[in-house]
XYZ file of N, CA and C in Angstrom:
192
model
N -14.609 42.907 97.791
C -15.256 42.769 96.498
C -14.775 41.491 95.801
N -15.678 40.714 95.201
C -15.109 39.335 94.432
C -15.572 39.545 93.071
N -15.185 38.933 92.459
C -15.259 38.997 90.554
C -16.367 37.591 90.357
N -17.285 37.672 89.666
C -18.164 36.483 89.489
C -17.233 35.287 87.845
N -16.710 34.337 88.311
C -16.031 33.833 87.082
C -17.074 32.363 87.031
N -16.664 31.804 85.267
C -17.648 30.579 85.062
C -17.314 29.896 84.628
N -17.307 28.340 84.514
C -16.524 27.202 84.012
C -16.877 27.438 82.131
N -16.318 27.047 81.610
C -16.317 26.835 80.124
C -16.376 25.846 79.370
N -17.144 25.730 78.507
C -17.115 23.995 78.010
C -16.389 24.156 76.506
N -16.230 24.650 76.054
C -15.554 24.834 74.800
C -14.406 26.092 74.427
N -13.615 25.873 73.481
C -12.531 26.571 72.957
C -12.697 26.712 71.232
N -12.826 28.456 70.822
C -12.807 28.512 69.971
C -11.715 28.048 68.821
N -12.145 27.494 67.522
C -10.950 26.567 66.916
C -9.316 27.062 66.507
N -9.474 28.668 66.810
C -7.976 29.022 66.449
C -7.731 29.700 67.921
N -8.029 28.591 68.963
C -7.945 29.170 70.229
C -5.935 28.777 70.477
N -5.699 29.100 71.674
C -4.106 28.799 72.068
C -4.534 28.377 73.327
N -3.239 27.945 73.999
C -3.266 27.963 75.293
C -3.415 28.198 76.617
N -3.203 29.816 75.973
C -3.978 30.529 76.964
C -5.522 30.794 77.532
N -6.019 29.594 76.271
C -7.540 29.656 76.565
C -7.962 28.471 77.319
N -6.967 27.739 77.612
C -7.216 26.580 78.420
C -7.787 26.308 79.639
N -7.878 27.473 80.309
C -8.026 27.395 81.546
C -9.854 27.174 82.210
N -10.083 26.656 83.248
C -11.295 26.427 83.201
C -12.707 27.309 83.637
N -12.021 28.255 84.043
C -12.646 29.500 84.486
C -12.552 30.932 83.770
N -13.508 31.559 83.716
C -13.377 32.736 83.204
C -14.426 33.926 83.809
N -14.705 35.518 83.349
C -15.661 35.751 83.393
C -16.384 35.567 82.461
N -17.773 36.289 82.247
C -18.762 36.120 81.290
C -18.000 37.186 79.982
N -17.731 37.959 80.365
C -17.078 38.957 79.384
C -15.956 38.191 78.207
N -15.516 37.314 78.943
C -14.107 37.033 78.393
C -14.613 35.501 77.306
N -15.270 34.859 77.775
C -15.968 33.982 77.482
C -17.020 34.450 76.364
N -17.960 35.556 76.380
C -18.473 36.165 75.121
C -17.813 36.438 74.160
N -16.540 37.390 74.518
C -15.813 37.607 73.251
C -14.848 36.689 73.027
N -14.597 35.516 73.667
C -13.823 34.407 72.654
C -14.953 33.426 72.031
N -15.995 33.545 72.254
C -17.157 32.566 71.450
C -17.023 31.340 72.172
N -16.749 31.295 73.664
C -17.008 29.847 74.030
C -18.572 29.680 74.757
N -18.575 28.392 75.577
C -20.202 28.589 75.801
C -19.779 28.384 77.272
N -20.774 29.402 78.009
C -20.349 28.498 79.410
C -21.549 27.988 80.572
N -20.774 26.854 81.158
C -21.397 25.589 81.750
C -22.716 26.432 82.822
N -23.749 26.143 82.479
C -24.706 26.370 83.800
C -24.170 25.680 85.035
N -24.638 26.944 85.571
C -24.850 26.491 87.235
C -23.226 26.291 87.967
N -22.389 26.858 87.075
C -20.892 27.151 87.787
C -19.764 28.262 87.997
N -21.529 29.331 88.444
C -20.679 30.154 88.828
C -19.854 30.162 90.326
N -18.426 31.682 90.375
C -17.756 31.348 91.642
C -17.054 32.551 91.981
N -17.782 33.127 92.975
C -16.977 34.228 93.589
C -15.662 34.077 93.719
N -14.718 34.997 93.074
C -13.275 34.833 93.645
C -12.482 36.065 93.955
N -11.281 36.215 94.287
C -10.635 37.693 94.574
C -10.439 37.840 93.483
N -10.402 39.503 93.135
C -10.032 40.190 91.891
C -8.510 39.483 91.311
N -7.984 39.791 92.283
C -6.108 39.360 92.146
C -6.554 37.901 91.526
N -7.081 37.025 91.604
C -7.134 35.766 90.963
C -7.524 35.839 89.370
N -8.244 36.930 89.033
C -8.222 37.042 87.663
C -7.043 37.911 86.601
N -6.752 37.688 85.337
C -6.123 38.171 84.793
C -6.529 39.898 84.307
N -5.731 40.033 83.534
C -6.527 41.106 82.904
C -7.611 41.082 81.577
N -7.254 40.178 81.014
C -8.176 39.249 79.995
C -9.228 39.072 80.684
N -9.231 38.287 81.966
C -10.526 37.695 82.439
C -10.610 36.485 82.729
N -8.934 36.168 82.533
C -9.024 34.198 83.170
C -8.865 34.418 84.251
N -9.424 33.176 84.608
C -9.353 32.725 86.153
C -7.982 32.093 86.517
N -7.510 32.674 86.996
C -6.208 31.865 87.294
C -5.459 30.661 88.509
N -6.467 30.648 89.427
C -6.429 29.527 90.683
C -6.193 30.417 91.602
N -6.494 29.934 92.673
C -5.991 30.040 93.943
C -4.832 30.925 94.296
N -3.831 29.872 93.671
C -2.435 30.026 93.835
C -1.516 31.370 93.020
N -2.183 31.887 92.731
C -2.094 33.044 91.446
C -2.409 34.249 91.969
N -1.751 35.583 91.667
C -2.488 36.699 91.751
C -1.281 37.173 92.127
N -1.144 38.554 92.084
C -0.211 39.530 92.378
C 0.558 39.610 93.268
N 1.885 39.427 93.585
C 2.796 39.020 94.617
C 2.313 40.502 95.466
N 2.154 40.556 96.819
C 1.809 41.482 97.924
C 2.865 42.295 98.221
């Protein structure tokens, strides 16, 4: 099973750091009010997302 996540073009203005990242799902991205980029969506493993809903890379996800 993969999680559908989407690039983001904006950060709401009392956003933090944790919103930095360039991927998200649609969920997570609705309720922070950002907008996101057509045409970039990207299957990824669950373990690559947070519990929020960021995308976290590759390199990320739950030690095995």
């Amino acid at each position: 099973m993969t999680v559908r996540v989407y690039r983001f073009a904006q950060q709401p203005i009392d956003s933090d750091a944790t919103l930095a990242h360039a991927y998200a799902t649609m969920e997570f991205i609705i309720r922070n009010k950002l907008t996101a980029v057509p045409d970039s969506e990207m299957d990824v493993d669950p373990t690559h997302v947070d519990q929020e809903g960021r995308y976290l890379g590759l390199n990320s996800g739950k030690p095995a």
